[in-house]
Structures are given as structure tokens and as C-alpha cells.
Amino acid sequence: PQLQDVLPEMVVLGAYAPERRTGPAIWLRCAIAGTLDNIDVPVGSVPILYLPGVARTDLRAVNECPDALKPLAELQYRGTIWSQVSAKDWTVLAFLKSAQGGLGFEVTADSDTRAAMITALNEVLEQDVSALEGKRLDRDFFNGLLTSGDLTRDVLTWIDQGDAYAGRIGPAAWGAFSNICASQLGLDPRTAGVLTGAEKLASREEQWGAVWERFCEAPQRYPNIPATLRKCQIPSFDLLSDISTKGAWPQWNDTEEDTLRQKLLELGTATDAQARSAVQDLEKAHSARRTLVWAEMGQAPLAKSLKHLAILAEITKRSLAGGTLDDIEGGYLNEGWKADDSVLSALQEANTDANAASVIAAIRSIYLPWAEASARHLQKLVESGGYPGGSIASKPQTDRTDSECILFVDALRFDVGKRLSVKLQSAGLDVIETSAWSALPSVTATAKPAVSPVLHDIEGLDESEEFDPAVAATAQSLRGGYHLKKLMIDAGYQVLARSESGDPSGMAWTELGDIDHEGHERGWKLSRHLDVLIEDVKSRVLQLVEAGWKSVRIVTDHGWLLMPGGLPKTELPSALSVNKWGRCASIKPGAKTDVPLFPWFWNNSHHFALANGIGCFRSGQEFTHGGLSLPECLTLHLQVKQSSSLPHQTLEISDVVWKGLRCTVVLGVADETLSLDIRHKPTESGSSIAVKPKAFLASGSASVVVDNEDLEGMEATLVIVDANGV
């Protein structure tokens, strides 16, 4: 049929089927004579008669020729029989191998090769002749034509899909695949079974090492392999067995996770010093598991959480409960904020309630005492020396800059601002970071107007009990936001909705961010959604920059405290307060309390109570703000502009090699801080077609795999990025 598709002048001896240009001998004579409807031999071409099952000798003696063939016998005298030089009929093997009239390929002649050749004949005919020149055509080659041509991937697919794989690819391909496996991997899937294949995979012996390596490069492609391995009997390990031996077995990793979970839970009753020491010991024991494929597949979440708990343990060794205000501010800006970030990151990796419970036990033992001591020391310094955030009276007039859009992000805590800054820089933007103290109390009603461009048109009334300032000229409360927006519009600012870009030649104010709302709603589980919220802010900044704004200034009102399991309770009788929030309260006139009082940012004659340390006036609160602590009050503002810097560095690529679906790139000068990717759009990481980017090794090389054969022939770009993704 393949030949008939390309040779309309060819007719075939067989059962009468004119639509397929097939018929008996007399029909063939009529066909080449041009007397049949719908059978047209192209003008100028020589008719070809294909006689399957007929030997040359069947036609040679005309008087002995079978009656069914006699109408064709005389054609041998006015036509040409296609045969070998020796006059023998062609076989597939002879045609491929013979240099006289055939193709002259190097073909092995064993029975396995002959059988594979015939089974794969249709695929053989589709091959480009020039591509086969110089190749040795053996049984594995022909069997490979019936499979994908990528034995390693086929083996992994078989182990992943089990018995269903044979039915999916069909008997011929299954036989060819099994033959190749037996030849190259020493295992015949027809007799060994998928569990034996899984055991071979985990053993990583000889050629199976390359199969394991491919699995590790793209484990998401084979989601059922871990379950298949778990059905196998795990081998016995001796004292010399290390992670390189044990690490291929998910059962071993599961046991290690269970052990780690229990060890972390036990830290709930430990002192902070004991917990820090224990976490660092556990990190030494489990850190290597983060390099295993199971970690990439999400099956080592506690090992990944442990990385951040170890950072927390290291940071909290250095207390912020001593020194001057400048000392603790500098300590927090330098590394103290990383303790807050590591808590979020550790919780983010804990993917189940059971895992989270163990991580929370460690966090409360290590982080809570450190945060409590830091907050109490800060409060003591502020009581004696004043608050570094000052009051409205101490704030200078704000500068107004054309083509600058102020983006207000509610509750962008310092560490979250750092994450956002990295993302913006990775998008190719210039970012200037500036620390800023929140207005007191650190609640939105007070602190949001304090970062607006119209703060000097606002004042705090003596009778305010909700920390809501008012328009200075009219005494209208800013509660609800209408009058704050009106003040900005009157001052010449565009107030943009979330999707609007405005006129970039002027000035604008816009708001975004659901961090505060999500924190109050979700508690510690905010950690699992935080990166999505940060990505929203990044996208908004890019939208504004692309719209033509020369500068986007990101400001925030306050940070927050997050303590899984609940913050300590600070008692404040309701009879003493007019209203009571999580961390701050308005005290009734004349009421006396042991809770410290602090002046309101908008009116120094109006005082309010703040909870001691990191305490909370309400029980069970995991996320709150309004008090006086470094995570609540010391924030990060960002000024973002289009990048004006030169490219990262000049790189020399000394070699690029494709082998199958793998691309290896070698740098002229090794740099282990760089990674290799392949993308449709060079500047967009989301357009990557590689399984995942890979870091360059000390040797200067990096390899990535493109796991989609359908992309062959499409244009793509090699991209080398630094640690920030630039």
C-alpha cells in the first residue's frame, strides 16, 4: 500500500478490488492496456505489475504456467523482471544488503534480525536511505523502528504503566520492545514482569544506571513508578550502605520521613537551645535526601522543611534582645528577617496536617522565645527613647514625581518584600530597597494614610477610638477610603483600579494585595498561598512599567506576626478598653492598666495600649498585627524602574551537543552560579521547553532534556541565567 500511494502506475495481482488497484491476471492485462475505467497509467510512465507470491520460475515455462498466471506469461518477453543480478528473486534482506542493484547496507543475517526486519518492514520503507548509510542494521535497529526509538523512555513508560503498556502499543511493537530490552538491558519484559523491571531500575546496575538517570531528570512523566517500586521487596542494607544505595527506594525515604516527623514532634517539649541543636543534627542526617528524586516528586516534604528550620535555628542563635535601637534595627535588616522568612518557608513545604504539626512543634520551640524576647526589648527601648517611626509632626513633606505610580500593597512584611524584590529583579527590573517604620499602631486604618502622598492633609482627632484619622480641613473620617481617595485626586493623583494603567505622564496611586485578608482568613496556612499573592503584585508592576510608568514605588502599611498554634494571650479586662483588637486597644479615659501605652501617630496626645511582647489580646490568634515588634513595624518599600544595567556578563559557549532529546552546553569558563534552559521566548521562563533548567557543573557543562518529540524542528533559544533568573 505504501508503494501504491506513490506509484499510480503500479497494479497488484490478487483478489478483485479495483478501488485498491488489485485484481486477477486478466484484469492486470486490461489495466495496462488502458481499457478499464478508473485505472489510468500516467502518460510516459512504465506500468509496474507487482505479483506477490509468484516466483520468476513460475512464469519461465509458459506451457507449464498455472492457468491463473498465463495471461501474464508473455509479458516477461516485452518487459523486465526486477530480480537480483544472479536472477534470483529479491528478498528484503538481499535488497538491503546487496551492493549490486540493492542498497548495500551492512545488515546482520542472523534469524533474529531477519524476523525483526520483516516485522518492521513498513517502518523500514519509511526510512531515509542516506540516514542509514554507514549504520549496522541488526535486530535492535529493526525492533527499534517499531518502538519510539528511545529505549530508555520506553522502559520507564513500561514500568510506569505496567501490563497496560503492552496492550497500548500492540503485539508487534511489544515484541520488538521486549527483544531490545533483552538484548541491551538483559531483561525480557515478556517473561520477567514489571516488578522485576522496577527492581532493576532501583538497582541502577550497568546499563540500568542510565535508565535511572533519565527517570530522575523527568520523574513527573512517570508518576506511577514510586508506587511500583513500593510493591517490590526492598533489599537488606548493611552498615556500609549509604544514601547512594538506599536512596533509590521510596520505602526507605518514607521511613526516614516518618522518623523525622516524630523527632520534630518531640521538640515541642524542648527548650529553644535544645531544639536548635536537635534541628541542626537532624539537618546533617537528612539534608542529602533533598537531592533525591523523591524530594522533587514531593515525597520528602519534611526534609525540605528541615532546610528552613535549620536556617531558623542558625539565625535565632543571635538574639535581638540586646543593644540599642540602631543595633536591633541593623540586626533585623541584616539577617533577622530571615527568621520570619524561614518560618513561612518551612510551613510552606509541610504538605499535610501531620507534617505541619511536627514543623509547628519545632517552630514554636525555636522561634517563639526569640520573637518574644526581641519584641519586649524593642518595646522597652521605645518606651524610654521614643518610636523610630515618629509621628505626623516629624514627617517631611513628600516629593511628587512625574511618571511615578505609587502601588500600595497591604501588609507587605519585610521578608515578603524581599521575595517580591527578587522576583522583580529576575524579571529584568531595577529595584531600590528602603526600610521604613510603620505608623503606630500598626493597623491599616492608621498606617495606610501615613504612606500616602497626602499624609500632611490628614490629622487625628482626640475622640477617635478606632485609630481612624480624618481630613484635616473637614474632620471627615477616612474610614471606608472615599475621603482618602478624594484627597489624592484633589492633589493631582490618578487613583487607578486594579486593572487600570492610567496616564504615565502624570502621578498615580493604585492598590493591590490580599496578604492581610488572606492572613486573617487562613492563619499560618497563608504560607501556602503567599507566592501566588507575590506573583500577583509582580504582574501588576510589570503591567504598569510596560504601560510607560518610569517609576513604580511600592509602599505598605505594616507587617504582621505569624505564630502557628496561636500567639501568647495578654490579658486586658474588657472593662478597661473602649475597643480591643488583636494587638492594640483604646483604653477608657482614666483607666489604669499594666499594659504599656504609646502615643498615636496622628495625635500624640491620644494614647493606646499595646500587648506585651508578641502577646495578643484575643486567644488563638495565629496571624495578627497592630502591636510593636520588628516583623510588624519594620517594613520594606521598593522603587522599581526599567533596567538600565548592561547584560549580566559576557559568556563564551565552547560547545553545544545534541544527543537524542538531551542538549549539553559547555562554557568556555566554568561558573556554577549559572543555569541552562531552552525556551521558545528567551526572556520568559514560562516558555521553557526543557524538563527543568540545570545548573552548570564545575567542569563548565550542563545538560537539559526536552521531553517532547513533537517540538522537533521548532525554533528555540538556549538561555543561560544567573541565580536570580536573569
JSON list of C-alpha atoms in Angstrom, two decimals, residues 355-508:
[
{"chain": "A", "resi": 355, "resn": "ASN", "atom": "CA", "xyz": [3.73, 17.16, 58.64]},
{"chain": "A", "resi": 356, "resn": "ALA", "atom": "CA", "xyz": [2.65, 20.66, 59.60]},
{"chain": "A", "resi": 357, "resn": "ALA", "atom": "CA", "xyz": [2.12, 19.59, 63.21]},
{"chain": "A", "resi": 358, "resn": "SER", "atom": "CA", "xyz": [5.71, 18.40, 63.50]},
{"chain": "A", "resi": 359, "resn": "VAL", "atom": "CA", "xyz": [7.10, 21.53, 61.83]},
{"chain": "A", "resi": 360, "resn": "ILE", "atom": "CA", "xyz": [4.97, 23.74, 64.08]},
{"chain": "A", "resi": 361, "resn": "ALA", "atom": "CA", "xyz": [6.32, 22.00, 67.17]},
{"chain": "A", "resi": 362, "resn": "ALA", "atom": "CA", "xyz": [9.87, 22.92, 66.13]},
{"chain": "A", "resi": 363, "resn": "ILE", "atom": "CA", "xyz": [8.89, 26.48, 65.18]},
{"chain": "A", "resi": 364, "resn": "ARG", "atom": "CA", "xyz": [7.21, 27.19, 68.50]},
{"chain": "A", "resi": 365, "resn": "SER", "atom": "CA", "xyz": [10.20, 25.89, 70.45]},
{"chain": "A", "resi": 366, "resn": "ILE", "atom": "CA", "xyz": [12.75, 27.91, 68.48]},
{"chain": "A", "resi": 367, "resn": "TYR", "atom": "CA", "xyz": [11.01, 30.97, 67.03]},
{"chain": "A", "resi": 368, "resn": "LEU", "atom": "CA", "xyz": [8.50, 31.94, 69.71]},
{"chain": "A", "resi": 369, "resn": "PRO", "atom": "CA", "xyz": [11.05, 32.65, 72.51]},
{"chain": "A", "resi": 370, "resn": "TRP", "atom": "CA", "xyz": [13.31, 34.55, 70.10]},
{"chain": "A", "resi": 371, "resn": "ALA", "atom": "CA", "xyz": [10.48, 36.70, 68.74]},
{"chain": "A", "resi": 372, "resn": "GLU", "atom": "CA", "xyz": [9.09, 37.31, 72.22]},
{"chain": "A", "resi": 373, "resn": "ALA", "atom": "CA", "xyz": [12.42, 38.47, 73.61]},
{"chain": "A", "resi": 374, "resn": "SER", "atom": "CA", "xyz": [13.08, 40.70, 70.58]},
{"chain": "A", "resi": 375, "resn": "ALA", "atom": "CA", "xyz": [9.67, 42.36, 70.85]},
{"chain": "A", "resi": 376, "resn": "ARG", "atom": "CA", "xyz": [9.97, 43.02, 74.59]},
{"chain": "A", "resi": 377, "resn": "HIS", "atom": "CA", "xyz": [13.40, 44.59, 74.14]},
{"chain": "A", "resi": 378, "resn": "LEU", "atom": "CA", "xyz": [12.14, 46.81, 71.32]},
{"chain": "A", "resi": 379, "resn": "GLN", "atom": "CA", "xyz": [9.16, 47.90, 73.42]},
{"chain": "A", "resi": 380, "resn": "LYS", "atom": "CA", "xyz": [11.44, 48.74, 76.33]},
{"chain": "A", "resi": 381, "resn": "LEU", "atom": "CA", "xyz": [13.68, 50.88, 74.09]},
{"chain": "A", "resi": 382, "resn": "VAL", "atom": "CA", "xyz": [10.69, 52.69, 72.56]},
{"chain": "A", "resi": 383, "resn": "GLU", "atom": "CA", "xyz": [9.15, 53.40, 75.99]},
{"chain": "A", "resi": 384, "resn": "SER", "atom": "CA", "xyz": [12.36, 55.08, 77.08]},
{"chain": "A", "resi": 385, "resn": "GLY", "atom": "CA", "xyz": [13.59, 56.67, 73.87]},
{"chain": "A", "resi": 386, "resn": "GLY", "atom": "CA", "xyz": [10.64, 57.11, 71.57]},
{"chain": "A", "resi": 387, "resn": "TYR", "atom": "CA", "xyz": [9.42, 55.30, 68.47]},
{"chain": "A", "resi": 388, "resn": "PRO", "atom": "CA", "xyz": [11.72, 55.46, 65.41]},
{"chain": "A", "resi": 389, "resn": "GLY", "atom": "CA", "xyz": [8.70, 55.78, 63.12]},
{"chain": "A", "resi": 390, "resn": "GLY", "atom": "CA", "xyz": [7.93, 59.14, 64.71]},
{"chain": "A", "resi": 391, "resn": "SER", "atom": "CA", "xyz": [4.61, 60.91, 64.25]},
{"chain": "A", "resi": 392, "resn": "ILE", "atom": "CA", "xyz": [2.94, 63.04, 61.61]},
{"chain": "A", "resi": 393, "resn": "ALA", "atom": "CA", "xyz": [4.63, 66.07, 63.13]},
{"chain": "A", "resi": 394, "resn": "SER", "atom": "CA", "xyz": [8.07, 64.63, 62.37]},
{"chain": "A", "resi": 395, "resn": "LYS", "atom": "CA", "xyz": [7.39, 63.64, 58.76]},
{"chain": "A", "resi": 396, "resn": "PRO", "atom": "CA", "xyz": [8.85, 65.82, 55.98]},
{"chain": "A", "resi": 397, "resn": "GLN", "atom": "CA", "xyz": [6.81, 66.91, 53.00]},
{"chain": "A", "resi": 398, "resn": "THR", "atom": "CA", "xyz": [6.64, 64.17, 50.37]},
{"chain": "A", "resi": 399, "resn": "ASP", "atom": "CA", "xyz": [8.26, 64.64, 46.99]},
{"chain": "A", "resi": 400, "resn": "ARG", "atom": "CA", "xyz": [5.97, 64.45, 43.98]},
{"chain": "A", "resi": 401, "resn": "THR", "atom": "CA", "xyz": [7.48, 62.89, 40.87]},
{"chain": "A", "resi": 402, "resn": "ASP", "atom": "CA", "xyz": [6.03, 62.86, 37.39]},
{"chain": "A", "resi": 403, "resn": "SER", "atom": "CA", "xyz": [5.58, 59.45, 35.76]},
{"chain": "A", "resi": 404, "resn": "GLU", "atom": "CA", "xyz": [5.62, 57.70, 39.12]},
{"chain": "A", "resi": 405, "resn": "CYS", "atom": "CA", "xyz": [2.86, 55.37, 40.20]},
{"chain": "A", "resi": 406, "resn": "ILE", "atom": "CA", "xyz": [2.59, 54.56, 43.90]},
{"chain": "A", "resi": 407, "resn": "LEU", "atom": "CA", "xyz": [1.48, 50.95, 44.39]},
{"chain": "A", "resi": 408, "resn": "PHE", "atom": "CA", "xyz": [0.12, 50.31, 47.87]},
{"chain": "A", "resi": 409, "resn": "VAL", "atom": "CA", "xyz": [0.36, 46.67, 48.93]},
{"chain": "A", "resi": 410, "resn": "ASP", "atom": "CA", "xyz": [-1.42, 45.90, 52.18]},
{"chain": "A", "resi": 411, "resn": "ALA", "atom": "CA", "xyz": [0.69, 44.00, 54.77]},
{"chain": "A", "resi": 412, "resn": "LEU", "atom": "CA", "xyz": [3.83, 43.54, 52.67]},
{"chain": "A", "resi": 413, "resn": "ARG", "atom": "CA", "xyz": [6.00, 42.33, 55.55]},
{"chain": "A", "resi": 414, "resn": "PHE", "atom": "CA", "xyz": [9.76, 42.88, 55.27]},
{"chain": "A", "resi": 415, "resn": "ASP", "atom": "CA", "xyz": [10.62, 39.28, 54.33]},
{"chain": "A", "resi": 416, "resn": "VAL", "atom": "CA", "xyz": [7.75, 39.13, 51.83]},
{"chain": "A", "resi": 417, "resn": "GLY", "atom": "CA", "xyz": [9.02, 42.39, 50.33]},
{"chain": "A", "resi": 418, "resn": "LYS", "atom": "CA", "xyz": [12.40, 40.71, 49.92]},
{"chain": "A", "resi": 419, "resn": "ARG", "atom": "CA", "xyz": [10.79, 37.84, 48.00]},
{"chain": "A", "resi": 420, "resn": "LEU", "atom": "CA", "xyz": [9.00, 40.35, 45.78]},
{"chain": "A", "resi": 421, "resn": "SER", "atom": "CA", "xyz": [12.22, 42.27, 45.17]},
{"chain": "A", "resi": 422, "resn": "VAL", "atom": "CA", "xyz": [13.97, 39.10, 43.94]},
{"chain": "A", "resi": 423, "resn": "LYS", "atom": "CA", "xyz": [11.09, 38.32, 41.58]},
{"chain": "A", "resi": 424, "resn": "LEU", "atom": "CA", "xyz": [11.12, 41.83, 40.14]},
{"chain": "A", "resi": 425, "resn": "GLN", "atom": "CA", "xyz": [14.86, 41.74, 39.62]},
{"chain": "A", "resi": 426, "resn": "SER", "atom": "CA", "xyz": [14.56, 38.34, 37.94]},
{"chain": "A", "resi": 427, "resn": "ALA", "atom": "CA", "xyz": [12.10, 39.99, 35.53]},
{"chain": "A", "resi": 428, "resn": "GLY", "atom": "CA", "xyz": [14.87, 42.39, 34.49]},
{"chain": "A", "resi": 429, "resn": "LEU", "atom": "CA", "xyz": [13.81, 45.42, 36.55]},
{"chain": "A", "resi": 430, "resn": "ASP", "atom": "CA", "xyz": [15.97, 47.70, 38.69]},
{"chain": "A", "resi": 431, "resn": "VAL", "atom": "CA", "xyz": [14.85, 47.69, 42.32]},
{"chain": "A", "resi": 432, "resn": "ILE", "atom": "CA", "xyz": [15.91, 50.05, 45.11]},
{"chain": "A", "resi": 433, "resn": "GLU", "atom": "CA", "xyz": [15.07, 48.80, 48.61]},
{"chain": "A", "resi": 434, "resn": "THR", "atom": "CA", "xyz": [14.37, 51.19, 51.51]},
{"chain": "A", "resi": 435, "resn": "SER", "atom": "CA", "xyz": [13.41, 50.19, 55.04]},
{"chain": "A", "resi": 436, "resn": "ALA", "atom": "CA", "xyz": [10.58, 52.11, 56.71]},
{"chain": "A", "resi": 437, "resn": "TRP", "atom": "CA", "xyz": [8.93, 52.04, 60.13]},
{"chain": "A", "resi": 438, "resn": "SER", "atom": "CA", "xyz": [5.18, 51.67, 60.18]},
{"chain": "A", "resi": 439, "resn": "ALA", "atom": "CA", "xyz": [2.98, 54.25, 61.86]},
{"chain": "A", "resi": 440, "resn": "LEU", "atom": "CA", "xyz": [1.74, 53.21, 65.33]},
{"chain": "A", "resi": 441, "resn": "PRO", "atom": "CA", "xyz": [-0.43, 51.32, 65.92]},
{"chain": "A", "resi": 442, "resn": "SER", "atom": "CA", "xyz": [0.50, 49.06, 63.02]},
{"chain": "A", "resi": 443, "resn": "VAL", "atom": "CA", "xyz": [-3.02, 48.68, 61.68]},
{"chain": "A", "resi": 444, "resn": "THR", "atom": "CA", "xyz": [-4.27, 49.66, 58.22]},
{"chain": "A", "resi": 445, "resn": "ALA", "atom": "CA", "xyz": [-6.55, 52.45, 59.46]},
{"chain": "A", "resi": 446, "resn": "THR", "atom": "CA", "xyz": [-3.56, 54.29, 60.92]},
{"chain": "A", "resi": 447, "resn": "ALA", "atom": "CA", "xyz": [-0.64, 53.18, 58.76]},
{"chain": "A", "resi": 448, "resn": "LYS", "atom": "CA", "xyz": [-2.07, 53.26, 55.24]},
{"chain": "A", "resi": 449, "resn": "PRO", "atom": "CA", "xyz": [-2.74, 57.05, 55.18]},
{"chain": "A", "resi": 450, "resn": "ALA", "atom": "CA", "xyz": [0.78, 57.52, 56.61]},
{"chain": "A", "resi": 451, "resn": "VAL", "atom": "CA", "xyz": [2.35, 56.19, 53.39]},
{"chain": "A", "resi": 452, "resn": "SER", "atom": "CA", "xyz": [0.04, 58.15, 51.10]},
{"chain": "A", "resi": 453, "resn": "PRO", "atom": "CA", "xyz": [1.24, 61.26, 49.24]},
{"chain": "A", "resi": 454, "resn": "VAL", "atom": "CA", "xyz": [-1.35, 63.37, 51.11]},
{"chain": "A", "resi": 455, "resn": "LEU", "atom": "CA", "xyz": [-0.43, 62.50, 54.69]},
{"chain": "A", "resi": 456, "resn": "HIS", "atom": "CA", "xyz": [0.03, 66.19, 55.58]},
{"chain": "A", "resi": 457, "resn": "ASP", "atom": "CA", "xyz": [-3.61, 66.85, 54.75]},
{"chain": "A", "resi": 458, "resn": "ILE", "atom": "CA", "xyz": [-4.64, 64.40, 57.49]},
{"chain": "A", "resi": 459, "resn": "GLU", "atom": "CA", "xyz": [-4.90, 64.67, 61.28]},
{"chain": "A", "resi": 460, "resn": "GLY", "atom": "CA", "xyz": [-6.02, 62.55, 64.24]},
{"chain": "A", "resi": 461, "resn": "LEU", "atom": "CA", "xyz": [-8.96, 63.72, 66.31]},
{"chain": "A", "resi": 462, "resn": "ASP", "atom": "CA", "xyz": [-8.88, 63.41, 70.10]},
{"chain": "A", "resi": 463, "resn": "GLU", "atom": "CA", "xyz": [-12.12, 61.46, 70.20]},
{"chain": "A", "resi": 464, "resn": "SER", "atom": "CA", "xyz": [-11.02, 58.79, 67.67]},
{"chain": "A", "resi": 465, "resn": "GLU", "atom": "CA", "xyz": [-11.30, 55.32, 69.16]},
{"chain": "A", "resi": 466, "resn": "GLU", "atom": "CA", "xyz": [-10.83, 53.21, 66.03]},
{"chain": "A", "resi": 467, "resn": "PHE", "atom": "CA", "xyz": [-7.42, 54.63, 65.04]},
{"chain": "A", "resi": 468, "resn": "ASP", "atom": "CA", "xyz": [-9.10, 56.32, 62.05]},
{"chain": "A", "resi": 469, "resn": "PRO", "atom": "CA", "xyz": [-7.56, 59.71, 61.18]},
{"chain": "A", "resi": 470, "resn": "ALA", "atom": "CA", "xyz": [-9.59, 62.37, 59.39]},
{"chain": "A", "resi": 471, "resn": "VAL", "atom": "CA", "xyz": [-9.30, 65.04, 56.70]},
{"chain": "A", "resi": 472, "resn": "ALA", "atom": "CA", "xyz": [-7.60, 67.96, 58.43]},
{"chain": "A", "resi": 473, "resn": "ALA", "atom": "CA", "xyz": [-9.70, 70.60, 56.66]},
{"chain": "A", "resi": 474, "resn": "THR", "atom": "CA", "xyz": [-13.13, 68.99, 57.26]},
{"chain": "A", "resi": 475, "resn": "ALA", "atom": "CA", "xyz": [-12.67, 66.45, 60.09]},
{"chain": "A", "resi": 476, "resn": "GLN", "atom": "CA", "xyz": [-14.24, 63.79, 57.85]},
{"chain": "A", "resi": 477, "resn": "SER", "atom": "CA", "xyz": [-13.13, 60.29, 58.80]},
{"chain": "A", "resi": 478, "resn": "LEU", "atom": "CA", "xyz": [-11.01, 58.38, 56.33]},
{"chain": "A", "resi": 479, "resn": "ARG", "atom": "CA", "xyz": [-12.83, 55.18, 57.24]},
{"chain": "A", "resi": 480, "resn": "GLY", "atom": "CA", "xyz": [-14.06, 53.45, 54.08]},
{"chain": "A", "resi": 481, "resn": "GLY", "atom": "CA", "xyz": [-11.39, 55.05, 51.91]},
{"chain": "A", "resi": 482, "resn": "TYR", "atom": "CA", "xyz": [-13.54, 57.54, 49.99]},
{"chain": "A", "resi": 483, "resn": "HIS", "atom": "CA", "xyz": [-12.10, 60.70, 51.53]},
{"chain": "A", "resi": 484, "resn": "LEU", "atom": "CA", "xyz": [-8.51, 59.45, 51.25]},
{"chain": "A", "resi": 485, "resn": "LYS", "atom": "CA", "xyz": [-9.02, 58.89, 47.52]},
{"chain": "A", "resi": 486, "resn": "LYS", "atom": "CA", "xyz": [-10.64, 62.30, 47.17]},
{"chain": "A", "resi": 487, "resn": "LEU", "atom": "CA", "xyz": [-7.66, 63.95, 48.86]},
{"chain": "A", "resi": 488, "resn": "MET", "atom": "CA", "xyz": [-5.31, 62.28, 46.37]},
{"chain": "A", "resi": 489, "resn": "ILE", "atom": "CA", "xyz": [-7.44, 63.22, 43.37]},
{"chain": "A", "resi": 490, "resn": "ASP", "atom": "CA", "xyz": [-7.57, 66.83, 44.58]},
{"chain": "A", "resi": 491, "resn": "ALA", "atom": "CA", "xyz": [-3.77, 66.73, 44.90]},
{"chain": "A", "resi": 492, "resn": "GLY", "atom": "CA", "xyz": [-3.43, 65.74, 41.23]},
{"chain": "A", "resi": 493, "resn": "TYR", "atom": "CA", "xyz": [-3.07, 61.98, 41.59]},
{"chain": "A", "resi": 494, "resn": "GLN", "atom": "CA", "xyz": [-4.89, 59.48, 39.41]},
{"chain": "A", "resi": 495, "resn": "VAL", "atom": "CA", "xyz": [-6.49, 56.79, 41.56]},
{"chain": "A", "resi": 496, "resn": "LEU", "atom": "CA", "xyz": [-6.36, 53.63, 39.46]},
{"chain": "A", "resi": 497, "resn": "ALA", "atom": "CA", "xyz": [-8.45, 50.49, 39.77]},
{"chain": "A", "resi": 498, "resn": "ARG", "atom": "CA", "xyz": [-6.57, 47.19, 39.90]},
{"chain": "A", "resi": 499, "resn": "SER", "atom": "CA", "xyz": [-6.63, 46.68, 36.14]},
{"chain": "A", "resi": 500, "resn": "GLU", "atom": "CA", "xyz": [-6.12, 50.29, 35.01]},
{"chain": "A", "resi": 501, "resn": "SER", "atom": "CA", "xyz": [-2.80, 51.68, 33.76]},
{"chain": "A", "resi": 502, "resn": "GLY", "atom": "CA", "xyz": [-3.65, 55.38, 33.70]},
{"chain": "A", "resi": 503, "resn": "ASP", "atom": "CA", "xyz": [-1.69, 58.18, 32.07]},
{"chain": "A", "resi": 504, "resn": "PRO", "atom": "CA", "xyz": [2.02, 57.53, 32.70]},
{"chain": "A", "resi": 505, "resn": "SER", "atom": "CA", "xyz": [2.94, 61.17, 32.16]},
{"chain": "A", "resi": 506, "resn": "GLY", "atom": "CA", "xyz": [1.32, 62.14, 35.46]},
{"chain": "A", "resi": 507, "resn": "MET", "atom": "CA", "xyz": [1.19, 60.73, 39.02]},
{"chain": "A", "resi": 508, "resn": "ALA", "atom": "CA", "xyz": [-0.96, 57.89, 40.29]}
]
